Amino acid sequence: LKDKVPLCSVGDIPSCSSSSESAGIVPALHPKVSSNENRTTCTCTPKASAPQSERKFNLIVFGISEQARGTAKRLRATTDLSAVGSIFSNLASSVTEQNVRDCYRLGRYKEGLKRPVLVKLSRASDVSLILSSRAKLSDLPGINIKPDRLKSERLMESLLLKERRTLIDSGLDSRTIKIRGSALYINGKKVGIATEGKYLTIASSSLESLEVS
């Protein structure tokens, strides 16, 4: 029966297929297998999005090399865990693979691509420590680490960072531009917010009056 278990594909609406184990399946999708004589059926039920209380323990690591198609699942898992532990210990010596509760690749395997790795840590304080130490990633080319956020939160961050880059390119000192929550500040004054998928400038803001001579 084990060899007949259809694997689930990645997507908002799950579907079933008989692709090989090495195709790279998001562990959040759990196939429910039942057998009726010689028939095997699969109902793919995606796990609900993790609540904020759970996401605070998560990080997403980008740029870790991935084992080739056909590599044993156990070897892929242990190799990824070892890589994550090495990266974390380089950023903060107190955080090693022993602090990792679980980690797995996101998305379907594709030759030549490095799928991001979702890492679940034991303590939220470890997450904060790693995020605050990301400046050291300059010693690890190609590696990036981000918090686990909802799609809406990632969009908000993208809008704010894009606007910040525009302001810097216009000549403003990057040190005066801060992002706090859903808002952008210049010299401590709120100049815009990201809401409903758009960046909105606060009408009363005057960049000239906000610049420090």
mmCIF file with all atom_site columns, C-alpha atoms in Angstrom:
data_model
loop_
_atom_site.group_PDB
_atom_site.id
_atom_site.type_symbol
_atom_site.label_atom_id
_atom_site.label_alt_id
_atom_site.label_comp_id
_atom_site.label_asym_id
_atom_site.label_entity_id
_atom_site.label_seq_id
_atom_site.pdbx_PDB_ins_code
_atom_site.Cartn_x
_atom_site.Cartn_y
_atom_site.Cartn_z
_atom_site.occupancy
_atom_site.B_iso_or_equiv
_atom_site.pdbx_formal_charge
_atom_site.auth_seq_id
_atom_site.auth_comp_id
_atom_site.auth_asym_id
_atom_site.auth_atom_id
_atom_site.pdbx_PDB_model_num
ATOM 1   C CA . LEU A 1 1   ? 0.000   0.000  0.000   1.00 0.00 ? 1   LEU A CA 1
ATOM 2   C CA . LYS A 1 2   ? 2.855   2.361  0.780   1.00 0.00 ? 2   LYS A CA 1
ATOM 3   C CA . ASP A 1 3   ? 4.034   2.343  -2.825  1.00 0.00 ? 3   ASP A CA 1
ATOM 4   C CA . LYS A 1 4   ? 0.532   3.204  -4.001  1.00 0.00 ? 4   LYS A CA 1
ATOM 5   C CA . VAL A 1 5   ? 0.087   6.340  -1.900  1.00 0.00 ? 5   VAL A CA 1
ATOM 6   C CA . PRO A 1 6   ? -0.555  9.242  -4.321  1.00 0.00 ? 6   PRO A CA 1
ATOM 7   C CA . LEU A 1 7   ? 1.391   12.350 -3.404  1.00 0.00 ? 7   LEU A CA 1
ATOM 8   C CA . CYS A 1 8   ? -0.224  15.748 -3.178  1.00 0.00 ? 8   CYS A CA 1
ATOM 9   C CA . SER A 1 9   ? 0.735   18.650 -5.381  1.00 0.00 ? 9   SER A CA 1
ATOM 10  C CA . VAL A 1 10  ? 1.301   22.150 -4.059  1.00 0.00 ? 10  VAL A CA 1
ATOM 11  C CA . GLY A 1 11  ? -1.347  24.808 -4.560  1.00 0.00 ? 11  GLY A CA 1
ATOM 12  C CA . ASP A 1 12  ? -4.268  26.646 -3.018  1.00 0.00 ? 12  ASP A CA 1
ATOM 13  C CA . ILE A 1 13  ? -6.562  23.882 -4.244  1.00 0.00 ? 13  ILE A CA 1
ATOM 14  C CA . PRO A 1 14  ? -4.814  20.564 -3.660  1.00 0.00 ? 14  PRO A CA 1
ATOM 15  C CA . SER A 1 15  ? -4.865  17.782 -6.192  1.00 0.00 ? 15  SER A CA 1
ATOM 16  C CA . CYS A 1 16  ? -3.527  14.270 -6.233  1.00 0.00 ? 16  CYS A CA 1
ATOM 17  C CA . SER A 1 17  ? -0.957  12.691 -8.478  1.00 0.00 ? 17  SER A CA 1
ATOM 18  C CA . SER A 1 18  ? 1.308   9.674  -8.505  1.00 0.00 ? 18  SER A CA 1
ATOM 19  C CA . SER A 1 19  ? 4.572   11.598 -8.888  1.00 0.00 ? 19  SER A CA 1
ATOM 20  C CA . SER A 1 20  ? 7.668   10.311 -7.116  1.00 0.00 ? 20  SER A CA 1
ATOM 21  C CA . GLU A 1 21  ? 8.703   11.166 -3.574  1.00 0.00 ? 21  GLU A CA 1
ATOM 22  C CA . SER A 1 22  ? 11.498  13.351 -4.878  1.00 0.00 ? 22  SER A CA 1
ATOM 23  C CA . ALA A 1 23  ? 9.027   15.721 -6.533  1.00 0.00 ? 23  ALA A CA 1
ATOM 24  C CA . GLY A 1 24  ? 9.140   17.797 -3.343  1.00 0.00 ? 24  GLY A CA 1
ATOM 25  C CA . ILE A 1 25  ? 5.870   18.000 -1.458  1.00 0.00 ? 25  ILE A CA 1
ATOM 26  C CA . VAL A 1 26  ? 4.945   20.594 1.113   1.00 0.00 ? 26  VAL A CA 1
ATOM 27  C CA . PRO A 1 27  ? 4.479   18.644 4.354   1.00 0.00 ? 27  PRO A CA 1
ATOM 28  C CA . ALA A 1 28  ? 1.434   20.757 5.213   1.00 0.00 ? 28  ALA A CA 1
ATOM 29  C CA . LEU A 1 29  ? -0.564  18.622 2.775   1.00 0.00 ? 29  LEU A CA 1
ATOM 30  C CA . HIS A 1 30  ? -1.578  15.322 4.324   1.00 0.00 ? 30  HIS A CA 1
ATOM 31  C CA . PRO A 1 31  ? -3.023  12.657 2.016   1.00 0.00 ? 31  PRO A CA 1
ATOM 32  C CA . LYS A 1 32  ? -5.705  10.517 3.642   1.00 0.00 ? 32  LYS A CA 1
ATOM 33  C CA . VAL A 1 33  ? -5.386  7.042  2.215   1.00 0.00 ? 33  VAL A CA 1
ATOM 34  C CA . SER A 1 34  ? -8.046  4.392  2.205   1.00 0.00 ? 34  SER A CA 1
ATOM 35  C CA . SER A 1 35  ? -8.059  1.041  0.461   1.00 0.00 ? 35  SER A CA 1
ATOM 36  C CA . ASN A 1 36  ? -11.076 -0.669 -1.013  1.00 0.00 ? 36  ASN A CA 1
ATOM 37  C CA . GLU A 1 37  ? -10.007 -3.991 -2.464  1.00 0.00 ? 37  GLU A CA 1
ATOM 38  C CA . ASN A 1 38  ? -7.356  -2.995 -5.036  1.00 0.00 ? 38  ASN A CA 1
ATOM 39  C CA . ARG A 1 39  ? -8.269  0.684  -5.204  1.00 0.00 ? 39  ARG A CA 1
ATOM 40  C CA . THR A 1 40  ? -6.314  3.408  -3.429  1.00 0.00 ? 40  THR A CA 1
ATOM 41  C CA . THR A 1 41  ? -7.910  6.826  -3.031  1.00 0.00 ? 41  THR A CA 1
ATOM 42  C CA . CYS A 1 42  ? -6.436  10.073 -1.781  1.00 0.00 ? 42  CYS A CA 1
ATOM 43  C CA . THR A 1 43  ? -8.114  13.063 -0.213  1.00 0.00 ? 43  THR A CA 1
ATOM 44  C CA . CYS A 1 44  ? -5.613  15.892 0.097   1.00 0.00 ? 44  CYS A CA 1
ATOM 45  C CA . THR A 1 45  ? -6.501  18.148 3.002   1.00 0.00 ? 45  THR A CA 1
ATOM 46  C CA . PRO A 1 46  ? -4.262  21.221 3.280   1.00 0.00 ? 46  PRO A CA 1
ATOM 47  C CA . LYS A 1 47  ? -3.360  22.288 6.787   1.00 0.00 ? 47  LYS A CA 1
ATOM 48  C CA . ALA A 1 48  ? -4.932  25.616 7.686   1.00 0.00 ? 48  ALA A CA 1
ATOM 49  C CA . SER A 1 49  ? -2.518  28.531 7.619   1.00 0.00 ? 49  SER A CA 1
ATOM 50  C CA . ALA A 1 50  ? -0.563  28.612 10.830  1.00 0.00 ? 50  ALA A CA 1
ATOM 51  C CA . PRO A 1 51  ? -1.965  31.204 13.265  1.00 0.00 ? 51  PRO A CA 1
ATOM 52  C CA . GLN A 1 52  ? 0.217   34.149 14.233  1.00 0.00 ? 52  GLN A CA 1
ATOM 53  C CA . SER A 1 53  ? 0.921   32.458 17.566  1.00 0.00 ? 53  SER A CA 1
ATOM 54  C CA . GLU A 1 54  ? 2.638   29.621 15.659  1.00 0.00 ? 54  GLU A CA 1
ATOM 55  C CA . ARG A 1 55  ? 4.314   31.734 12.981  1.00 0.00 ? 55  ARG A CA 1
ATOM 56  C CA . LYS A 1 56  ? 6.316   33.567 15.611  1.00 0.00 ? 56  LYS A CA 1
ATOM 57  C CA . PHE A 1 57  ? 8.425   30.390 15.971  1.00 0.00 ? 57  PHE A CA 1
ATOM 58  C CA . ASN A 1 58  ? 9.085   30.136 12.226  1.00 0.00 ? 58  ASN A CA 1
ATOM 59  C CA . LEU A 1 59  ? 11.750  31.390 9.848   1.00 0.00 ? 59  LEU A CA 1
ATOM 60  C CA . ILE A 1 60  ? 12.168  30.912 6.103   1.00 0.00 ? 60  ILE A CA 1
ATOM 61  C CA . VAL A 1 61  ? 15.722  30.356 4.865   1.00 0.00 ? 61  VAL A CA 1
ATOM 62  C CA . PHE A 1 62  ? 16.561  31.024 1.212   1.00 0.00 ? 62  PHE A CA 1
ATOM 63  C CA . GLY A 1 63  ? 19.565  29.904 -0.809  1.00 0.00 ? 63  GLY A CA 1
ATOM 64  C CA . ILE A 1 64  ? 20.399  26.512 0.739   1.00 0.00 ? 64  ILE A CA 1
ATOM 65  C CA . SER A 1 65  ? 21.658  24.067 -1.892  1.00 0.00 ? 65  SER A CA 1
ATOM 66  C CA . GLU A 1 66  ? 19.309  21.172 -2.535  1.00 0.00 ? 66  GLU A CA 1
ATOM 67  C CA . GLN A 1 67  ? 20.037  17.492 -3.068  1.00 0.00 ? 67  GLN A CA 1
ATOM 68  C CA . ALA A 1 68  ? 19.478  16.085 -6.556  1.00 0.00 ? 68  ALA A CA 1
ATOM 69  C CA . ARG A 1 69  ? 16.255  14.391 -7.588  1.00 0.00 ? 69  ARG A CA 1
ATOM 70  C CA . GLY A 1 70  ? 16.198  10.802 -6.427  1.00 0.00 ? 70  GLY A CA 1
ATOM 71  C CA . THR A 1 71  ? 18.135  11.418 -3.209  1.00 0.00 ? 71  THR A CA 1
ATOM 72  C CA . ALA A 1 72  ? 16.642  9.502  -0.291  1.00 0.00 ? 72  ALA A CA 1
ATOM 73  C CA . LYS A 1 73  ? 14.118  11.522 1.698   1.00 0.00 ? 73  LYS A CA 1
ATOM 74  C CA . ARG A 1 74  ? 15.946  10.932 4.996   1.00 0.00 ? 74  ARG A CA 1
ATOM 75  C CA . LEU A 1 75  ? 19.242  12.124 3.525   1.00 0.00 ? 75  LEU A CA 1
ATOM 76  C CA . ARG A 1 76  ? 17.595  15.262 2.118   1.00 0.00 ? 76  ARG A CA 1
ATOM 77  C CA . ALA A 1 77  ? 16.076  16.036 5.512   1.00 0.00 ? 77  ALA A CA 1
ATOM 78  C CA . THR A 1 78  ? 19.270  15.524 7.513   1.00 0.00 ? 78  THR A CA 1
ATOM 79  C CA . THR A 1 79  ? 21.327  17.519 5.000   1.00 0.00 ? 79  THR A CA 1
ATOM 80  C CA . ASP A 1 80  ? 18.912  20.457 5.152   1.00 0.00 ? 80  ASP A CA 1
ATOM 81  C CA . LEU A 1 81  ? 18.825  20.341 8.958   1.00 0.00 ? 81  LEU A CA 1
ATOM 82  C CA . SER A 1 82  ? 22.612  20.347 9.120   1.00 0.00 ? 82  SER A CA 1
ATOM 83  C CA . ALA A 1 83  ? 22.792  23.311 6.718   1.00 0.00 ? 83  ALA A CA 1
ATOM 84  C CA . VAL A 1 84  ? 20.208  25.270 8.723   1.00 0.00 ? 84  VAL A CA 1
ATOM 85  C CA . GLY A 1 85  ? 22.039  24.536 11.985  1.00 0.00 ? 85  GLY A CA 1
ATOM 86  C CA . SER A 1 86  ? 25.343  25.680 10.488  1.00 0.00 ? 86  SER A CA 1
ATOM 87  C CA . ILE A 1 87  ? 23.835  28.956 9.229   1.00 0.00 ? 87  ILE A CA 1
ATOM 88  C CA . PHE A 1 88  ? 22.131  29.705 12.537  1.00 0.00 ? 88  PHE A CA 1
ATOM 89  C CA . SER A 1 89  ? 25.200  28.949 14.641  1.00 0.00 ? 89  SER A CA 1
ATOM 90  C CA . ASN A 1 90  ? 27.216  31.322 12.446  1.00 0.00 ? 90  ASN A CA 1
ATOM 91  C CA . LEU A 1 91  ? 24.725  34.073 13.242  1.00 0.00 ? 91  LEU A CA 1
ATOM 92  C CA . ALA A 1 92  ? 24.196  33.257 16.915  1.00 0.00 ? 92  ALA A CA 1
ATOM 93  C CA . SER A 1 93  ? 26.308  30.618 18.666  1.00 0.00 ? 93  SER A CA 1
ATOM 94  C CA . SER A 1 94  ? 23.479  29.747 21.069  1.00 0.00 ? 94  SER A CA 1
ATOM 95  C CA . VAL A 1 95  ? 21.153  28.669 18.230  1.00 0.00 ? 95  VAL A CA 1
ATOM 96  C CA . THR A 1 96  ? 22.050  25.349 16.602  1.00 0.00 ? 96  THR A CA 1
ATOM 97  C CA . GLU A 1 97  ? 20.185  22.503 14.927  1.00 0.00 ? 97  GLU A CA 1
ATOM 98  C CA . GLN A 1 98  ? 19.277  21.308 18.434  1.00 0.00 ? 98  GLN A CA 1
ATOM 99  C CA . ASN A 1 99  ? 16.936  24.310 18.644  1.00 0.00 ? 99  ASN A CA 1
ATOM 100 C CA . VAL A 1 100 ? 15.115  23.275 15.454  1.00 0.00 ? 100 VAL A CA 1
ATOM 101 C CA . ARG A 1 101 ? 11.821  21.427 15.961  1.00 0.00 ? 101 ARG A CA 1
ATOM 102 C CA . ASP A 1 102 ? 11.207  20.829 12.257  1.00 0.00 ? 102 ASP A CA 1
ATOM 103 C CA . CYS A 1 103 ? 12.269  22.031 8.827   1.00 0.00 ? 103 CYS A CA 1
ATOM 104 C CA . TYR A 1 104 ? 11.130  21.275 5.286   1.00 0.00 ? 104 TYR A CA 1
ATOM 105 C CA . ARG A 1 105 ? 11.265  22.607 1.746   1.00 0.00 ? 105 ARG A CA 1
ATOM 106 C CA . LEU A 1 106 ? 8.426   24.735 0.391   1.00 0.00 ? 106 LEU A CA 1
ATOM 107 C CA . GLY A 1 107 ? 7.019   24.073 -3.068  1.00 0.00 ? 107 GLY A CA 1
ATOM 108 C CA . ARG A 1 108 ? 7.610   21.404 -5.693  1.00 0.00 ? 108 ARG A CA 1
ATOM 109 C CA . TYR A 1 109 ? 11.086  20.282 -6.683  1.00 0.00 ? 109 TYR A CA 1
ATOM 110 C CA . LYS A 1 110 ? 12.461  21.768 -9.907  1.00 0.00 ? 110 LYS A CA 1
ATOM 111 C CA . GLU A 1 111 ? 15.888  21.033 -11.307 1.00 0.00 ? 111 GLU A CA 1
ATOM 112 C CA . GLY A 1 112 ? 18.329  23.907 -10.818 1.00 0.00 ? 112 GLY A CA 1
ATOM 113 C CA . LEU A 1 113 ? 16.234  25.793 -8.250  1.00 0.00 ? 113 LEU A CA 1
ATOM 114 C CA . LYS A 1 114 ? 16.784  26.073 -4.513  1.00 0.00 ? 114 LYS A CA 1
ATOM 115 C CA . ARG A 1 115 ? 13.452  25.873 -2.744  1.00 0.00 ? 115 ARG A CA 1
ATOM 116 C CA . PRO A 1 116 ? 13.211  27.884 0.483   1.00 0.00 ? 116 PRO A CA 1
ATOM 117 C CA . VAL A 1 117 ? 13.282  25.979 3.776   1.00 0.00 ? 117 VAL A CA 1
ATOM 118 C CA . LEU A 1 118 ? 10.682  26.653 6.453   1.00 0.00 ? 118 LEU A CA 1
ATOM 119 C CA . VAL A 1 119 ? 12.254  26.235 9.887   1.00 0.00 ? 119 VAL A CA 1
ATOM 120 C CA . LYS A 1 120 ? 10.314  25.807 13.123  1.00 0.00 ? 120 LYS A CA 1
ATOM 121 C CA . LEU A 1 121 ? 12.308  26.801 16.191  1.00 0.00 ? 121 LEU A CA 1
ATOM 122 C CA . SER A 1 122 ? 11.657  25.911 19.820  1.00 0.00 ? 122 SER A CA 1
ATOM 123 C CA . ARG A 1 123 ? 11.555  29.472 21.141  1.00 0.00 ? 123 ARG A CA 1
ATOM 124 C CA . ALA A 1 124 ? 10.379  32.807 19.762  1.00 0.00 ? 124 ALA A CA 1
ATOM 125 C CA . SER A 1 125 ? 13.455  34.374 21.364  1.00 0.00 ? 125 SER A CA 1
ATOM 126 C CA . ASP A 1 126 ? 15.635  32.272 19.026  1.00 0.00 ? 126 ASP A CA 1
ATOM 127 C CA . VAL A 1 127 ? 13.736  33.686 16.055  1.00 0.00 ? 127 VAL A CA 1
ATOM 128 C CA . SER A 1 128 ? 14.310  37.242 17.280  1.00 0.00 ? 128 SER A CA 1
ATOM 129 C CA . LEU A 1 129 ? 17.999  36.542 17.869  1.00 0.00 ? 129 LEU A CA 1
ATOM 130 C CA . ILE A 1 130 ? 18.514  35.165 14.354  1.00 0.00 ? 130 ILE A CA 1
ATOM 131 C CA . LEU A 1 131 ? 16.603  38.032 12.711  1.00 0.00 ? 131 LEU A CA 1
ATOM 132 C CA . SER A 1 132 ? 18.581  40.630 14.656  1.00 0.00 ? 132 SER A CA 1
ATOM 133 C CA . SER A 1 133 ? 21.832  38.973 13.559  1.00 0.00 ? 133 SER A CA 1
ATOM 134 C CA . ARG A 1 134 ? 21.115  38.941 9.816   1.00 0.00 ? 134 ARG A CA 1
ATOM 135 C CA . ALA A 1 135 ? 23.817  41.541 9.139   1.00 0.00 ? 135 ALA A CA 1
ATOM 136 C CA . LYS A 1 136 ? 26.281  38.647 9.492   1.00 0.00 ? 136 LYS A CA 1
ATOM 137 C CA . LEU A 1 137 ? 24.733  37.011 6.425   1.00 0.00 ? 137 LEU A CA 1
ATOM 138 C CA . SER A 1 138 ? 27.183  39.081 4.375   1.00 0.00 ? 138 SER A CA 1
ATOM 139 C CA . ASP A 1 139 ? 29.647  36.296 5.234   1.00 0.00 ? 139 ASP A CA 1
ATOM 140 C CA . LEU A 1 140 ? 27.260  33.729 3.715   1.00 0.00 ? 140 LEU A CA 1
ATOM 141 C CA . PRO A 1 141 ? 26.709  34.712 0.044   1.00 0.00 ? 141 PRO A CA 1
ATOM 142 C CA . GLY A 1 142 ? 23.346  33.743 -1.391  1.00 0.00 ? 142 GLY A CA 1
ATOM 143 C CA . ILE A 1 143 ? 21.702  33.050 1.973   1.00 0.00 ? 143 ILE A CA 1
ATOM 144 C CA . ASN A 1 144 ? 18.747  35.102 3.164   1.00 0.00 ? 144 ASN A CA 1
ATOM 145 C CA . ILE A 1 145 ? 16.433  34.682 6.145   1.00 0.00 ? 145 ILE A CA 1
ATOM 146 C CA . LYS A 1 146 ? 12.948  36.105 6.580   1.00 0.00 ? 146 LYS A CA 1
ATOM 147 C CA . PRO A 1 147 ? 10.176  35.732 9.152   1.00 0.00 ? 147 PRO A CA 1
ATOM 148 C CA . ASP A 1 148 ? 7.206   33.540 8.250   1.00 0.00 ? 148 ASP A CA 1
ATOM 149 C CA . ARG A 1 149 ? 4.489   35.987 7.262   1.00 0.00 ? 149 ARG A CA 1
ATOM 150 C CA . LEU A 1 150 ? 1.067   35.880 5.662   1.00 0.00 ? 150 LEU A CA 1
ATOM 151 C CA . LYS A 1 151 ? 0.802   36.843 1.990   1.00 0.00 ? 151 LYS A CA 1
ATOM 152 C CA . SER A 1 152 ? -0.877  40.132 2.954   1.00 0.00 ? 152 SER A CA 1
ATOM 153 C CA . GLU A 1 153 ? 1.990   40.944 5.329   1.00 0.00 ? 153 GLU A CA 1
ATOM 154 C CA . ARG A 1 154 ? 4.602   40.170 2.668   1.00 0.00 ? 154 ARG A CA 1
ATOM 155 C CA . LEU A 1 155 ? 2.793   42.471 0.232   1.00 0.00 ? 155 LEU A CA 1
ATOM 156 C CA . MET A 1 156 ? 2.703   45.268 2.813   1.00 0.00 ? 156 MET A CA 1
ATOM 157 C CA . GLU A 1 157 ? 6.424   44.896 3.462   1.00 0.00 ? 157 GLU A CA 1
ATOM 158 C CA . SER A 1 158 ? 7.159   44.897 -0.280  1.00 0.00 ? 158 SER A CA 1
ATOM 159 C CA . LEU A 1 159 ? 5.200   48.135 -0.802  1.00 0.00 ? 159 LEU A CA 1
ATOM 160 C CA . LEU A 1 160 ? 6.956   49.889 2.069   1.00 0.00 ? 160 LEU A CA 1
ATOM 161 C CA . LEU A 1 161 ? 10.421  48.762 0.972   1.00 0.00 ? 161 LEU A CA 1
ATOM 162 C CA . LYS A 1 162 ? 9.732   49.863 -2.604  1.00 0.00 ? 162 LYS A CA 1
ATOM 163 C CA . GLU A 1 163 ? 8.661   53.323 -1.431  1.00 0.00 ? 163 GLU A CA 1
ATOM 164 C CA . ARG A 1 164 ? 11.680  53.533 0.864   1.00 0.00 ? 164 ARG A CA 1
ATOM 165 C CA . ARG A 1 165 ? 13.966  52.770 -2.071  1.00 0.00 ? 165 ARG A CA 1
ATOM 166 C CA . THR A 1 166 ? 12.245  55.489 -4.129  1.00 0.00 ? 166 THR A CA 1
ATOM 167 C CA . LEU A 1 167 ? 12.857  58.035 -1.373  1.00 0.00 ? 167 LEU A CA 1
ATOM 168 C CA . ILE A 1 168 ? 16.513  57.032 -1.056  1.00 0.00 ? 168 ILE A CA 1
ATOM 169 C CA . ASP A 1 169 ? 16.966  57.330 -4.830  1.00 0.00 ? 169 ASP A CA 1
ATOM 170 C CA . SER A 1 170 ? 15.453  60.819 -4.642  1.00 0.00 ? 170 SER A CA 1
ATOM 171 C CA . GLY A 1 171 ? 18.295  61.893 -2.349  1.00 0.00 ? 171 GLY A CA 1
ATOM 172 C CA . LEU A 1 172 ? 16.967  61.347 1.172   1.00 0.00 ? 172 LEU A CA 1
ATOM 173 C CA . ASP A 1 173 ? 19.338  59.925 3.775   1.00 0.00 ? 173 ASP A CA 1
ATOM 174 C CA . SER A 1 174 ? 18.415  56.259 4.296   1.00 0.00 ? 174 SER A CA 1
ATOM 175 C CA . ARG A 1 175 ? 19.070  56.645 8.033   1.00 0.00 ? 175 ARG A CA 1
ATOM 176 C CA . THR A 1 176 ? 16.126  59.030 8.334   1.00 0.00 ? 176 THR A CA 1
ATOM 177 C CA . ILE A 1 177 ? 13.640  56.620 6.716   1.00 0.00 ? 177 ILE A CA 1
ATOM 178 C CA . LYS A 1 178 ? 12.093  53.996 8.997   1.00 0.00 ? 178 LYS A CA 1
ATOM 179 C CA . ILE A 1 179 ? 9.416   51.334 8.596   1.00 0.00 ? 179 ILE A CA 1
ATOM 180 C CA . ARG A 1 180 ? 7.226   50.685 11.621  1.00 0.00 ? 180 ARG A CA 1
ATOM 181 C CA . GLY A 1 181 ? 4.339   48.290 11.236  1.00 0.00 ? 181 GLY A CA 1
ATOM 182 C CA . SER A 1 182 ? 2.350   49.327 8.165   1.00 0.00 ? 182 SER A CA 1
ATOM 183 C CA . ALA A 1 183 ? 3.706   52.891 8.075   1.00 0.00 ? 183 ALA A CA 1
ATOM 184 C CA . LEU A 1 184 ? 6.720   54.735 6.670   1.00 0.00 ? 184 LEU A CA 1
ATOM 185 C CA . TYR A 1 185 ? 8.400   57.481 8.681   1.00 0.00 ? 185 TYR A CA 1
ATOM 186 C CA . ILE A 1 186 ? 10.897  60.211 7.810   1.00 0.00 ? 186 ILE A CA 1
ATOM 187 C CA . ASN A 1 187 ? 12.654  61.810 10.770  1.00 0.00 ? 187 ASN A CA 1
ATOM 188 C CA . GLY A 1 188 ? 10.004  60.352 13.058  1.00 0.00 ? 188 GLY A CA 1
ATOM 189 C CA . LYS A 1 189 ? 7.019   61.727 11.115  1.00 0.00 ? 189 LYS A CA 1
ATOM 190 C CA . LYS A 1 190 ? 4.580   59.377 9.403   1.00 0.00 ? 190 LYS A CA 1
ATOM 191 C CA . VAL A 1 191 ? 4.543   60.057 5.650   1.00 0.00 ? 191 VAL A CA 1
ATOM 192 C CA . GLY A 1 192 ? 2.606   57.089 4.291   1.00 0.00 ? 192 GLY A CA 1
ATOM 193 C CA . ILE A 1 193 ? 0.930   53.757 4.978   1.00 0.00 ? 193 ILE A CA 1
ATOM 194 C CA . ALA A 1 194 ? 0.466   50.452 3.183   1.00 0.00 ? 194 ALA A CA 1
ATOM 195 C CA . THR A 1 195 ? -3.147  49.331 3.177   1.00 0.00 ? 195 THR A CA 1
ATOM 196 C CA . GLU A 1 196 ? -5.359  47.094 1.041   1.00 0.00 ? 196 GLU A CA 1
ATOM 197 C CA . GLY A 1 197 ? -2.505  46.298 -1.320  1.00 0.00 ? 197 GLY A CA 1
ATOM 198 C CA . LYS A 1 198 ? -1.583  49.936 -1.988  1.00 0.00 ? 198 LYS A CA 1
ATOM 199 C CA . TYR A 1 199 ? 0.854   52.513 -0.638  1.00 0.00 ? 199 TYR A CA 1
ATOM 200 C CA . LEU A 1 200 ? -0.866  55.761 0.331   1.00 0.00 ? 200 LEU A CA 1
ATOM 201 C CA . THR A 1 201 ? 1.025   59.011 0.918   1.00 0.00 ? 201 THR A CA 1
ATOM 202 C CA . ILE A 1 202 ? -0.239  61.181 3.744   1.00 0.00 ? 202 ILE A CA 1
ATOM 203 C CA . ALA A 1 203 ? -1.353  64.401 2.034   1.00 0.00 ? 203 ALA A CA 1
ATOM 204 C CA . SER A 1 204 ? 0.105   66.755 4.653   1.00 0.00 ? 204 SER A CA 1
ATOM 205 C CA . SER A 1 205 ? 3.627   65.325 4.166   1.00 0.00 ? 205 SER A CA 1
ATOM 206 C CA . SER A 1 206 ? 6.180   67.603 2.550   1.00 0.00 ? 206 SER A CA 1
ATOM 207 C CA . LEU A 1 207 ? 9.501   65.919 1.848   1.00 0.00 ? 207 LEU A CA 1
ATOM 208 C CA . GLU A 1 208 ? 11.304  69.267 1.756   1.00 0.00 ? 208 GLU A CA 1
ATOM 209 C CA . SER A 1 209 ? 10.148  70.117 5.256   1.00 0.00 ? 209 SER A CA 1
ATOM 210 C CA . LEU A 1 210 ? 11.138  66.683 6.536   1.00 0.00 ? 210 LEU A CA 1
ATOM 211 C CA . GLU A 1 211 ? 14.721  66.742 5.316   1.00 0.00 ? 211 GLU A CA 1
ATOM 212 C CA . VAL A 1 212 ? 17.439  67.526 7.822   1.00 0.00 ? 212 VAL A CA 1
ATOM 213 C CA . SER A 1 213 ? 19.925  70.155 6.693   1.00 0.00 ? 213 SER A CA 1
#
